[in-house]
Coordinates of C-alpha atoms and ligand atoms in Angstrom, one line a residue:
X1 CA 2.5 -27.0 2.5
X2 CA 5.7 -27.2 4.8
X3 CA 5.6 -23.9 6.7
X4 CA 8.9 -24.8 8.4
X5 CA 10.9 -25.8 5.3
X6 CA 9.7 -22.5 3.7
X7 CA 10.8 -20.5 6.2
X8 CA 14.5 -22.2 6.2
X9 CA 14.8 -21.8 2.6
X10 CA 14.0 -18.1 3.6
X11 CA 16.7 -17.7 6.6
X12 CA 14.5 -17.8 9.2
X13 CA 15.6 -20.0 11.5
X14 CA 13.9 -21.6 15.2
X15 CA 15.6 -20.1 18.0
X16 CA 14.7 -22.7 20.9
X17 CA 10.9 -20.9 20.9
X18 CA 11.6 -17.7 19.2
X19 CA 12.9 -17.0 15.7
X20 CA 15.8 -15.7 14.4
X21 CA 15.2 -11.9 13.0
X22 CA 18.7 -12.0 11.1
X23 CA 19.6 -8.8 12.7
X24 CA 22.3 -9.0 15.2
X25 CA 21.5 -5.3 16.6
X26 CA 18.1 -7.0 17.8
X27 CA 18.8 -7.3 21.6
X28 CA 16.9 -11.1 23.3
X29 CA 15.2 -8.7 26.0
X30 CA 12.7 -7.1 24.1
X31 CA 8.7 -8.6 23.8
X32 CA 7.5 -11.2 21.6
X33 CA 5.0 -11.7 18.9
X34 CA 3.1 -14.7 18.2
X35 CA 2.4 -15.0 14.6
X36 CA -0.7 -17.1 14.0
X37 CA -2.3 -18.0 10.2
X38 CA -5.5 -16.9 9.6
X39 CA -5.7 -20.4 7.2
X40 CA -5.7 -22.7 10.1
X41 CA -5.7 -21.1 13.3
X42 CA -1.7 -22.3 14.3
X43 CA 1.2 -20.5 15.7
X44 CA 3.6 -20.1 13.0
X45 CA 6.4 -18.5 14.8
X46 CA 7.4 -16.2 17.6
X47 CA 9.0 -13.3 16.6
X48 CA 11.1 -10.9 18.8
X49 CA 10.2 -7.2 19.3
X50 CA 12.6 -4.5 18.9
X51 CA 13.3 -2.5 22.4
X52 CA 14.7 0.7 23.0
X53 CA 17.9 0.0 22.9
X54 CA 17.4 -2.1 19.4
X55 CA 15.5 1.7 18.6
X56 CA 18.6 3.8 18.8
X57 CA 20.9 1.2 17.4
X58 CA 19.4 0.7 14.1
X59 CA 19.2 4.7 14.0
X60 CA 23.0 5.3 14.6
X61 CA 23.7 2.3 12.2
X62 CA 20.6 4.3 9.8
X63 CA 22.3 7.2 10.2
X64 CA 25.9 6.4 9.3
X65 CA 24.5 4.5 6.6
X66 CA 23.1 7.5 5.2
X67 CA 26.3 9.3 4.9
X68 CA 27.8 6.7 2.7
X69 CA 24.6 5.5 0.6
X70 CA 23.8 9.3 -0.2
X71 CA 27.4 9.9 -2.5
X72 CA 27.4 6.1 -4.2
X73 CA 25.9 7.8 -7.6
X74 CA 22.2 7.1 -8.2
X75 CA 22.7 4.4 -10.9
X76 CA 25.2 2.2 -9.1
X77 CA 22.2 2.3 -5.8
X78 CA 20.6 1.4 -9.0
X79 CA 22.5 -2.0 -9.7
X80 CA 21.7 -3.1 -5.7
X81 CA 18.1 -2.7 -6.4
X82 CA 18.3 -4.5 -9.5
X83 CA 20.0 -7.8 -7.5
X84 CA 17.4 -7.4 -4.6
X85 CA 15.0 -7.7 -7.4
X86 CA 17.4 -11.0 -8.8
X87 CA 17.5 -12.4 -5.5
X88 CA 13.7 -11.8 -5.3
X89 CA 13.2 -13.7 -8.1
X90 CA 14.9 -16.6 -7.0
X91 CA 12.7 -17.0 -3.6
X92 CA 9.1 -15.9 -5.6
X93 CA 7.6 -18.9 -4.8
X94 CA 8.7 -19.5 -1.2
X95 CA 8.3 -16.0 -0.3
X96 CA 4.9 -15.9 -2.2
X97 CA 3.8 -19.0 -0.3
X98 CA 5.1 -17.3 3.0
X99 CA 2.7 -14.3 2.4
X100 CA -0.6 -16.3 1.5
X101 CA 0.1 -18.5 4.7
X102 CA 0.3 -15.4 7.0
X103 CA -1.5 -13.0 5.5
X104 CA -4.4 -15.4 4.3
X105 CA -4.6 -14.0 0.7
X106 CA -4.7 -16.8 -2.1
X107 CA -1.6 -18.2 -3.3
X108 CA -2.2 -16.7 -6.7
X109 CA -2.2 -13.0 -5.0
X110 CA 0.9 -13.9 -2.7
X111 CA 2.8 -15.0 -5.8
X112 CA 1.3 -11.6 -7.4
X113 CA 2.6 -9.3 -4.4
X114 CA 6.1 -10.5 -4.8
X115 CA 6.1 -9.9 -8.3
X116 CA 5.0 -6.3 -8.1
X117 CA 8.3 -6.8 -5.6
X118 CA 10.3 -7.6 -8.6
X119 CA 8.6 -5.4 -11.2
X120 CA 8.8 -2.1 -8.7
X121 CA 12.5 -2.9 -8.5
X122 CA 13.1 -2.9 -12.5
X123 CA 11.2 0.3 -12.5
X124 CA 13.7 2.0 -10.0
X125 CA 16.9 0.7 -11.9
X126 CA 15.2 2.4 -14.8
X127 CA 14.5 6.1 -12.4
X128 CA 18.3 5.7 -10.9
X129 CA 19.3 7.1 -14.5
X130 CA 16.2 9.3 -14.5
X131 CA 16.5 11.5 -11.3
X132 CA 15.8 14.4 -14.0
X133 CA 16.0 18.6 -13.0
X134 CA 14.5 21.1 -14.7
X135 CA 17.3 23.9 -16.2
X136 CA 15.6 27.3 -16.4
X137 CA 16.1 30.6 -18.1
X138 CA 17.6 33.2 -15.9
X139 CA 16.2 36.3 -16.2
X140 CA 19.9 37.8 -15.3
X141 CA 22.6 37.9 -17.9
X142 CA 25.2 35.5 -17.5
X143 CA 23.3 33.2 -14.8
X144 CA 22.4 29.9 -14.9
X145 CA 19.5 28.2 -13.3
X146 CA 18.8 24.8 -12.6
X147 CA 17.1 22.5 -10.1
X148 CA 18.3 19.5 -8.7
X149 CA 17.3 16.7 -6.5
X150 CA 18.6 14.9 -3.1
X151 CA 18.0 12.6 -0.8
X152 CA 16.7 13.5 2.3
X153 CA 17.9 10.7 5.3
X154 CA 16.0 8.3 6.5
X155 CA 12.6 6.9 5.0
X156 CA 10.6 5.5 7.8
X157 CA 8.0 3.3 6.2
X158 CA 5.2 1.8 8.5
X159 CA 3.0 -0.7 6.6
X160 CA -0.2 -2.5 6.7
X161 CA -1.2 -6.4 7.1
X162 CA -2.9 -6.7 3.7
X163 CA -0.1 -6.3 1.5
X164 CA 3.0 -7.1 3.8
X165 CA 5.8 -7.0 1.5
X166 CA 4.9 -5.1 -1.6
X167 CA 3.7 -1.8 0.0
X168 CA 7.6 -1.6 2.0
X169 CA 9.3 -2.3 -1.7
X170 CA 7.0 0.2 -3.2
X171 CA 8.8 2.6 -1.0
X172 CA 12.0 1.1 -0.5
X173 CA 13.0 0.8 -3.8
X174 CA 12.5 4.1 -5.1
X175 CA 13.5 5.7 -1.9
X176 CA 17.1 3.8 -2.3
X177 CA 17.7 5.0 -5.4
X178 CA 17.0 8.2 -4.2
X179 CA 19.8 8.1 -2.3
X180 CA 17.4 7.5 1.0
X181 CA 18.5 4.7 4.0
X182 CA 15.0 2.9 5.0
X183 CA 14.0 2.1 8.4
X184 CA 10.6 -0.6 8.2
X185 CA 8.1 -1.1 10.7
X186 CA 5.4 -3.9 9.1
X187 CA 2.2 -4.6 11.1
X188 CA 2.9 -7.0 14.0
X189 CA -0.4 -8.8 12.3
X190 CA 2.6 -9.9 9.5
X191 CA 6.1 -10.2 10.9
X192 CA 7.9 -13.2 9.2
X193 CA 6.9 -11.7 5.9
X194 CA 8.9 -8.5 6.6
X195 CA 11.8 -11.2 8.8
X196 CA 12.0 -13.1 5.4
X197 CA 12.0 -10.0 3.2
X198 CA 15.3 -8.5 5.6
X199 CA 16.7 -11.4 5.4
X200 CA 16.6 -11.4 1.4
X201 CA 17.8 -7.5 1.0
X202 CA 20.5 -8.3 3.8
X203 CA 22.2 -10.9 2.0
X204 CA 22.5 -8.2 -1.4
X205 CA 24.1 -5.7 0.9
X206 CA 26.2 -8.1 2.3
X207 CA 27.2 -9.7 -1.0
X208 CA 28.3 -5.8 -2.2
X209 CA 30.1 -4.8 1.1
X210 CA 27.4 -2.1 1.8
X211 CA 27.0 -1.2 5.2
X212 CA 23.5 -3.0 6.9
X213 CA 22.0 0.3 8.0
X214 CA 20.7 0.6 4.6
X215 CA 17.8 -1.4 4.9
X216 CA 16.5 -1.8 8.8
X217 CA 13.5 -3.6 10.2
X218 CA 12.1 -2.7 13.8
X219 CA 9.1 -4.7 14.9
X220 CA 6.5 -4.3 17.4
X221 CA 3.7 -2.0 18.2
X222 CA 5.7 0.6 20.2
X223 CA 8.3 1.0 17.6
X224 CA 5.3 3.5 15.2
X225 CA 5.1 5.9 17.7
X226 CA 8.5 6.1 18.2
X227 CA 8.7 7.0 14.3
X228 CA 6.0 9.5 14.2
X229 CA 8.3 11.5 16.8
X230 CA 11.6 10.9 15.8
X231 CA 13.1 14.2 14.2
X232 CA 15.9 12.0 12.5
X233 CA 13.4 10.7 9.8
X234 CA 12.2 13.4 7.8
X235 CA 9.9 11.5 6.0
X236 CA 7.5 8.9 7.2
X237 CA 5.4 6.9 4.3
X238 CA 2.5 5.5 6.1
X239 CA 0.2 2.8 4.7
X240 CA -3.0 2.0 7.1
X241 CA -5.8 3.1 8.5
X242 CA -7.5 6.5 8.1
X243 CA -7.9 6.6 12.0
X244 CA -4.1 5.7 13.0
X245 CA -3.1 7.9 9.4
X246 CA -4.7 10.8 11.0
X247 CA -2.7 10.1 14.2
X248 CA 1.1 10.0 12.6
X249 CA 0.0 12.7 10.0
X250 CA -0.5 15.2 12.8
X251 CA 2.7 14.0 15.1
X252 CA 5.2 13.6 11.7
X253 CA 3.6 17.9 11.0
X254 CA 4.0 19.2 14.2
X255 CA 7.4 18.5 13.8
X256 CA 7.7 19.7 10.3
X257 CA 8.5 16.1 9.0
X258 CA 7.0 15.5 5.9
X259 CA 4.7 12.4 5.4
X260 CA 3.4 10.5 2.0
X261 CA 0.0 8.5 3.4
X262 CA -2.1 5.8 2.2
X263 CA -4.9 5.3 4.2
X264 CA -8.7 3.7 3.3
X265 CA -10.8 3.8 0.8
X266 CA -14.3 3.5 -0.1
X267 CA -14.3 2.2 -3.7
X268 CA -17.5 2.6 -5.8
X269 CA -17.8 1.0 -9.9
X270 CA -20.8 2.7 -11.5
X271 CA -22.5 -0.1 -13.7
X272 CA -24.2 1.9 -16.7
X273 CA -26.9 0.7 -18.8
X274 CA -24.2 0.8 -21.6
X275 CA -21.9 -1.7 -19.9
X276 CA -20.6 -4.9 -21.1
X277 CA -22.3 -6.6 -18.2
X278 CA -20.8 -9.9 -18.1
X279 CA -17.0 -7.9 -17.9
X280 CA -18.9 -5.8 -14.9
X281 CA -19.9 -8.9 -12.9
X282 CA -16.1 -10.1 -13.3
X283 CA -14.3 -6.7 -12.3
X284 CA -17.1 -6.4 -9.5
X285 CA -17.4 -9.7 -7.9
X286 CA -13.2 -10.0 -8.0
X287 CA -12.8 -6.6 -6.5
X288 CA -15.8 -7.4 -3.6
X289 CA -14.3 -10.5 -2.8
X290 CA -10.3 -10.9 -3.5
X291 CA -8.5 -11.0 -0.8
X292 CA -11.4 -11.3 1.5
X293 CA -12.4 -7.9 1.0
X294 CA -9.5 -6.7 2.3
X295 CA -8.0 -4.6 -0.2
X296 CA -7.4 -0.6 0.3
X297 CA -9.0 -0.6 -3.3
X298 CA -11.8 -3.5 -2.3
X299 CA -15.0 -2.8 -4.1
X300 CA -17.3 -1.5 -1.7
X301 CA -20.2 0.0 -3.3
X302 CA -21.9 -1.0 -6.7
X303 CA -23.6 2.1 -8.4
X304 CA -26.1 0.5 -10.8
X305 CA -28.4 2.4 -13.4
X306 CA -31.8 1.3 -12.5
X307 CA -32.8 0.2 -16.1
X308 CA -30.5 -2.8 -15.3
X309 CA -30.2 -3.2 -11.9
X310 CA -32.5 -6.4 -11.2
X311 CA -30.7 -8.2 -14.0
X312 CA -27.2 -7.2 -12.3
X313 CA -28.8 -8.0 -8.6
X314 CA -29.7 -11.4 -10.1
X315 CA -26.6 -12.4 -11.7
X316 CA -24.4 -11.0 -8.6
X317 CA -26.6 -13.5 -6.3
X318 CA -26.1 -16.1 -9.0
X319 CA -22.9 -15.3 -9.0
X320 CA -21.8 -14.7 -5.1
X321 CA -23.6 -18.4 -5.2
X322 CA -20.7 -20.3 -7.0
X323 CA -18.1 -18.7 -5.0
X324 CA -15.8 -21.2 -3.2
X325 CA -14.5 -20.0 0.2
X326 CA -11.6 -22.0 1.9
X327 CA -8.0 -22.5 2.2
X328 CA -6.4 -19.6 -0.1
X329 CA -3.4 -22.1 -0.9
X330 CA -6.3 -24.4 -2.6
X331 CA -5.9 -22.6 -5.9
X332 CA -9.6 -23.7 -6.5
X333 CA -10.8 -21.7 -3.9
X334 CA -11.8 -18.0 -4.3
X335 CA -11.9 -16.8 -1.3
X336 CA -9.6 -16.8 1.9
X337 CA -10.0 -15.7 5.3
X338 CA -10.1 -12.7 7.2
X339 CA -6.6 -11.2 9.3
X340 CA -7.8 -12.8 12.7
X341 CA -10.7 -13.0 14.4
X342 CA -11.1 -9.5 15.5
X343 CA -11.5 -8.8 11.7
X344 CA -14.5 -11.4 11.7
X345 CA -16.0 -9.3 14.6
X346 CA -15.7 -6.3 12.9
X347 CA -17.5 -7.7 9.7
X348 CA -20.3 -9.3 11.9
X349 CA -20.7 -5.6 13.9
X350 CA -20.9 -4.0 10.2
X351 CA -23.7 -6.5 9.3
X352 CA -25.5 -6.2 12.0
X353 CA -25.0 -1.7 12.3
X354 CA -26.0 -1.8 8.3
X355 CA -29.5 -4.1 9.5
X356 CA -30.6 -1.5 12.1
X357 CA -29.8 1.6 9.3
X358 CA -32.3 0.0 6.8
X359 CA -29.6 -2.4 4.6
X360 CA -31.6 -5.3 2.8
X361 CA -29.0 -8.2 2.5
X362 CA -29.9 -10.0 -1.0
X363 CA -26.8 -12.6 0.1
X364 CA -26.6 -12.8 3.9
X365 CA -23.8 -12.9 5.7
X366 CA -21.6 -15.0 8.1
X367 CA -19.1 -16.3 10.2
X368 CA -18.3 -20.0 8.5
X369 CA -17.1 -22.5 11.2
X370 CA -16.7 -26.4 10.7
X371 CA -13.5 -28.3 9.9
X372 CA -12.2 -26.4 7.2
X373 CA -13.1 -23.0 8.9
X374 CA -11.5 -23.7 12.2
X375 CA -9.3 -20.4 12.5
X376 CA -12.4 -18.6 12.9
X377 CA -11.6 -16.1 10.1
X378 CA -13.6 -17.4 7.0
X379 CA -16.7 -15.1 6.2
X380 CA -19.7 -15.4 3.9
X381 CA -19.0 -12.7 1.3
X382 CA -21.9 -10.8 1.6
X383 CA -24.5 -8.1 -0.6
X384 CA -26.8 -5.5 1.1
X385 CA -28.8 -2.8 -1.1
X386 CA -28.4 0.4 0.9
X387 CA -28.8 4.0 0.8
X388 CA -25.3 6.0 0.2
X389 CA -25.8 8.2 3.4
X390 CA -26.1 5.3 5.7
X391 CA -23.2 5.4 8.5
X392 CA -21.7 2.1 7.3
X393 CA -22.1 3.1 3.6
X394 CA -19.6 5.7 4.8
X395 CA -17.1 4.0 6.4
X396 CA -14.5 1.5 4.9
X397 CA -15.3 -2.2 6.4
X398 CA -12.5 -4.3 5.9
X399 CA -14.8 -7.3 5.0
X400 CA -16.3 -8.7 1.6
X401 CA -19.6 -6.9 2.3
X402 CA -21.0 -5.4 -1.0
X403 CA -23.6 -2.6 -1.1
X404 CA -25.5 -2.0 -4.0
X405 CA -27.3 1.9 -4.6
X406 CA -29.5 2.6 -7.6
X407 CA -29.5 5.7 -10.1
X408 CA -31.0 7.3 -12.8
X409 CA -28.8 9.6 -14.3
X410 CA -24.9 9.5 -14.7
X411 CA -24.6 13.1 -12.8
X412 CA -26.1 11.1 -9.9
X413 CA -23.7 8.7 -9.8
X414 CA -21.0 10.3 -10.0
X415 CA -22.4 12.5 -7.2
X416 CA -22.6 9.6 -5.1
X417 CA -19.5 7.7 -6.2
X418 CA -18.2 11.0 -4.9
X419 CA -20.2 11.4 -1.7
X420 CA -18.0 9.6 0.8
X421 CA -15.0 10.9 2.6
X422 CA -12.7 8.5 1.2
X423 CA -10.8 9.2 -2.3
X424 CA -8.7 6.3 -3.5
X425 CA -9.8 4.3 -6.6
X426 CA -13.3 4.1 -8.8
X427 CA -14.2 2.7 -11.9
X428 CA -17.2 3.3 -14.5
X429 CA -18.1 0.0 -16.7
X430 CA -19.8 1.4 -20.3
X431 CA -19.1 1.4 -23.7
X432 CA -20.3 4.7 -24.0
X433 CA -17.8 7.3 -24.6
X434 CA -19.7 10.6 -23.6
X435 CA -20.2 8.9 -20.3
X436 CA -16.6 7.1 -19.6
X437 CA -15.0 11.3 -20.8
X438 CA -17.5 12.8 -18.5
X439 CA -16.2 10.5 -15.2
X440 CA -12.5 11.2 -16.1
X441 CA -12.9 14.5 -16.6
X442 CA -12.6 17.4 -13.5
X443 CA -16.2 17.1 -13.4
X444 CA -16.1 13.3 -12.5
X445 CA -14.8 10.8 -10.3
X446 CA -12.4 12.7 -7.4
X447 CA -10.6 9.9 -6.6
X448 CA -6.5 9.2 -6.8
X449 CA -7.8 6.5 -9.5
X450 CA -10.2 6.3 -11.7
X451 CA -10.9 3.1 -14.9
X452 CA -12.8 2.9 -17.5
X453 CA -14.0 -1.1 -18.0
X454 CA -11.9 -2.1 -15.2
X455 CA -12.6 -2.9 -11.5
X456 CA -11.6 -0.5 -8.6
X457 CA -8.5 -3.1 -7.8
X458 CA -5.3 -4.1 -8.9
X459 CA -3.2 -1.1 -9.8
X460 CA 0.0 -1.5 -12.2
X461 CA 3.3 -0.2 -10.7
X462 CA 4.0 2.3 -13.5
X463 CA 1.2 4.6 -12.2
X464 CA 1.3 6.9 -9.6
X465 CA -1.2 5.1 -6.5
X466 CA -2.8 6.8 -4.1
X467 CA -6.1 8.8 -3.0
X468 CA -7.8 12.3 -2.2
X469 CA -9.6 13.8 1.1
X470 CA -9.2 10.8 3.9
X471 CA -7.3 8.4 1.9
X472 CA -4.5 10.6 2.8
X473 CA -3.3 12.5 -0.7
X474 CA -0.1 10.2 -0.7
X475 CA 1.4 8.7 -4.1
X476 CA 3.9 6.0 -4.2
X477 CA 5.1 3.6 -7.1
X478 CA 5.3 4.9 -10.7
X479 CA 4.9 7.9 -12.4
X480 CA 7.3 11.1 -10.3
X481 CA 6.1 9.3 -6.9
X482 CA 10.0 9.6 -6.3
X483 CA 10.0 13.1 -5.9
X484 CA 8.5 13.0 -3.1
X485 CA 11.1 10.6 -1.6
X486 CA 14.3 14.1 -2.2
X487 CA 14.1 17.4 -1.2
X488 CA 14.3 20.1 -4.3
X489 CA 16.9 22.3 -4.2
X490 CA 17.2 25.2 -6.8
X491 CA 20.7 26.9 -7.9
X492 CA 21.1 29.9 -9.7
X493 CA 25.0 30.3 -10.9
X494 CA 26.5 33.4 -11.8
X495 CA 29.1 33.8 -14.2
X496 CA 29.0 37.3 -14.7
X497 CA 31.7 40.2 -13.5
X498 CA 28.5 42.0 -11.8
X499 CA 25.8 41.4 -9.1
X500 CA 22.6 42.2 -10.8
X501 CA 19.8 41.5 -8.5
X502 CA 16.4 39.9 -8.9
X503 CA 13.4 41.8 -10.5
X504 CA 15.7 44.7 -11.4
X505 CA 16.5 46.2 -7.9
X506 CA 19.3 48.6 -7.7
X507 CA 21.3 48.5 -4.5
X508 CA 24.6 50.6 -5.5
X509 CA 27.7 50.9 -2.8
Ligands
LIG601 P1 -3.7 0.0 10.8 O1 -3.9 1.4 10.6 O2 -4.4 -0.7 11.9 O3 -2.1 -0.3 10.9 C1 -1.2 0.1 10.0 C2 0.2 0.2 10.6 O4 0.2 1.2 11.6 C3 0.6 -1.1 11.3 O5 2.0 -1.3 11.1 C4 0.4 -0.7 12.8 O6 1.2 -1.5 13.7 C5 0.8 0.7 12.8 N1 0.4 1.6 13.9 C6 -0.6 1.4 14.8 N2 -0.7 2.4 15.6 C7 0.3 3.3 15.3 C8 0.7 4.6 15.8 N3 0.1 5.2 16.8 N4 1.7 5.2 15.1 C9 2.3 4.6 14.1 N5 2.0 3.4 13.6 C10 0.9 2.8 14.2 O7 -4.1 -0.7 9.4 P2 -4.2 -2.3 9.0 O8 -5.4 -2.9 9.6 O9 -2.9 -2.9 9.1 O10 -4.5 -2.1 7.4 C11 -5.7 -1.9 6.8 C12 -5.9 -0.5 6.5 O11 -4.8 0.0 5.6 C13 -7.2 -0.2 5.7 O12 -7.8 0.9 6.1 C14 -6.7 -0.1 4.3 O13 -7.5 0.6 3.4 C15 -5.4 0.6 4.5 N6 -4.5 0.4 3.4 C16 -4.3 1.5 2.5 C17 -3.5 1.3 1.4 C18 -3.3 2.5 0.4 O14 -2.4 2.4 -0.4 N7 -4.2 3.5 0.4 C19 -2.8 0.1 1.1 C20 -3.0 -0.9 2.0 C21 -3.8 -0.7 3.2

């Protein structure tokens, strides 16, 4: 693959050693970042920082933006979206490429995240018609109310590495057509993916005369916290880690901003004795090991009934045995490496934590090195029967490490399915219909998600994702996640020749 002629074709340019953001309002005296591929261990690019003075320009330039973008009626914001999603079309493949190379997911799921770029988009030209209000029934003669919804500013989005362009146009999109102005911080683990994706959503502004402050992009570490504390964005949608979630969640309240966050999971499938078993080991071997494990809604833990659980050990093993692991643009391999190497250390440290807490691993684990492994990221996707409680049962490891738990009865699952403090997606694999009711209903699964004879990953757009307790309580995408992107305002009109008041109280003059 030619890294450099995909990033031309995608505007970013080599600057003598730094690259070109595309943003003039970047200033040259702020920090770099290296970019590095997980694939092969090699600087991609160098990508420049955004100081403080490249702070408070892009908020003035956010801000004016604002005041035009928020009176351009919903359905012509509607129309820009729907040539961002055009132009995305056009640059699928190089931009799809772009994410697999830096990001280290297989080509097939960088391809995927820019699609669920373009199908987001068609959804919001859809919503810009759809903004809908509720009209009431005064209980007043001769009044009229109604509710009514509108934007609120500016959306501050701060994203994660694992999906580096789909989670911002998650937000973007429908924030846009809400009549919001979007200012992006991506990880600094990802930065030409979010360079590239400015650079595409510039050139659609441009192309309509619309003023750039629309769409923003800030990079570097420094720029979150500055975001978290900044009263001019009223909301902040935060995709990341429960630890740093907590940390923005508490600075974005205390200054009564609101927030919409998406933080980690701890994905379960229960595996009944009623289960179509060869669909199981598809849904739970693709969710354990896409994207390296790496997946908010990974699977995690396997909750097997213990009628079948040696046959589904043994055909996991046989299973986690053909596995490929390699070079995620090979489209033959299944599985890619890990973010960097401090994500390898943080697999190995899991490993070695679940050992001393009693885990049994039935497919050990490992760093691969050699040739083909020379990044240092590739790991053996691994499979440990453990005990729910365990501390590292607990926690969401960003790894392909797989832990299977046994149980009798399907209230027992679900009790442990539940028993973590995570609350994002879970899945049930049966054919029975008392049990698949019985994990939907309130009695069952208390996750955001929760499927019946499909794995714990890959969401659609048209539902509403997001999770409960530590996974933040967030929802973005389909469904009325856009409300959450306007401030309600309820009007009550009288046309009457009196003032009657509320609830019938007389106040005569
Ligand atoms: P992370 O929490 O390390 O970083 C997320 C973002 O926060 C990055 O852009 C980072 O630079 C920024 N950040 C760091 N410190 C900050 C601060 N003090 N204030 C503001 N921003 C700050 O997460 P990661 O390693 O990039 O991503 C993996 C995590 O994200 C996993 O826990 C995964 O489950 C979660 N995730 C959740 C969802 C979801 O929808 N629930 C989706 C994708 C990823």
């Amino acid at each position: 693959m030619d890294i450099t002629a995909i990033l031309t074709r995608l505007g970013i340019q080599k600057l003598n050693s730094g690259t070109s953001t595309g943003q003039q309002w970047l200033t040259t005296e702020g920090k770099t970042i290296d970019s590095y591929s997980p694939v092969n261990g090699k600087l991609i690019a160098t990508v420049q920082t955004s100081d403080e003075a490249a702070y408070e320009t892009v908020m003035k330039k956010a801000e004016e933006a604002f005041l035009f973008w928020r009176s351009v009626p919903a359905p012509k914001r509607g129309e820009i979206v729907r040539q961002f999603g055009d132009a995305l079309r056009e640059q699928k493949e190089d931009l799809g490429a772009l994410v697999s190379f830096e990001m280290g997911k297989s080509l097939q799921e960088g391809l995927g995240e820019v699609q669920e770029m373009i199908d987001i988009c068609d959804f919001a030209v859809g919503l810009s018609r759809q903004l809908y209000g509720l009209t009431m029934h005064s209980e007043r003669p001769n009044h009229r109310m109604y509710e009514q919804w509108h934007p609120m500013g500016i959306v501050g989005i701060i994203s994660a590495f694992n999906f580096p362009v789909a989670v911002w146009s998650w937000n973007t999109a429908l924030a846009w057509v809400c009549g919001n102005v979007c200012v992006w911080k991506p990880s600094s683990k990802t930065p030409l993916c979010a360079v590239a994706c400015q650079h595409v959503i510039t050139k659609v502004l441009k192309a309509n005369d619309m003023p750039e402050g629309i769409s923003s992009l800030l990079i570097g570490n420094a720029v979150g916290d500055r975001i978290n504390n900044d009263k001019r964005i009223p909301l902040v949608s935060f995709t990341g880690s429960t630890r740093i979630g907590r940390i923005v969640s508490a600075a974005v309240a205390t200054r009564f901003g609101r927030s919409i966050l998406e933080l980690g999971g701890n994905n379960a499938i229960i595996i009944s004795k009623d289960a179509d078993l060869n669909m199981s080991i598809i849904g739970a071997v693709f969710g354990a090991v896409g994207t390296a494990g790496q997946r908010c809604t990974s699977t995690r833990r396997l909750i097997i009934h213990e009628d079948i659980y040696e046959e589904f050990k043994n055909k996991l093993v046989h299973a986690y045995g053909q596995l490929r692991i390699g070079d995620p643009l090979d489209q033959h391999n299944h599985v890619g490496p890990l973010i960097d190497k401090a994500a390898a250390d943080m697999y190995v440290q899991a490993i070695e934590k679940g050992k001393k807490e009693g885990a049994k691993f039935v497919v050990e684990g490992g760093v691969l090195n050699g040739e083909n492994y020379s990044s240092g990221c590739y790991v053996k996707p691994c499979i440990a029967e453990v005990e729910n409680h365990y501390e590292i049962v607990q926690e969401e490891t960003f790894a392909p490490i797989l832990y299977l738990i046994k149980y009798k009865t399907l209230d027992q699952a679900i009790a442990i399915q539940n028993d973590v403090p995570q609350g994002l997606s879970s899945a049930i694999m049966t054919l029975n219909l008392r049990e698949a009711e019985q994990f939907l209903s309130a009695a069952g699964s208390d996750c955001g998600i929760a499927n019946v004879n499909i794995g714990t990953s890959g969401a659609e757009i048209g539902g509403a994702f997001g999770g409960e307790k530590e996974t933040g309580g967030g929802r973005e995408s389909g469904s009325d996640a856009w409300k959450a992107y306007m401030r309600r305002q309820t009007n009550t009109i009288n046309y009457a020749d009196s003032l009657p008041l509320a609830q019938g109280i007389k106040f005569d003059l």
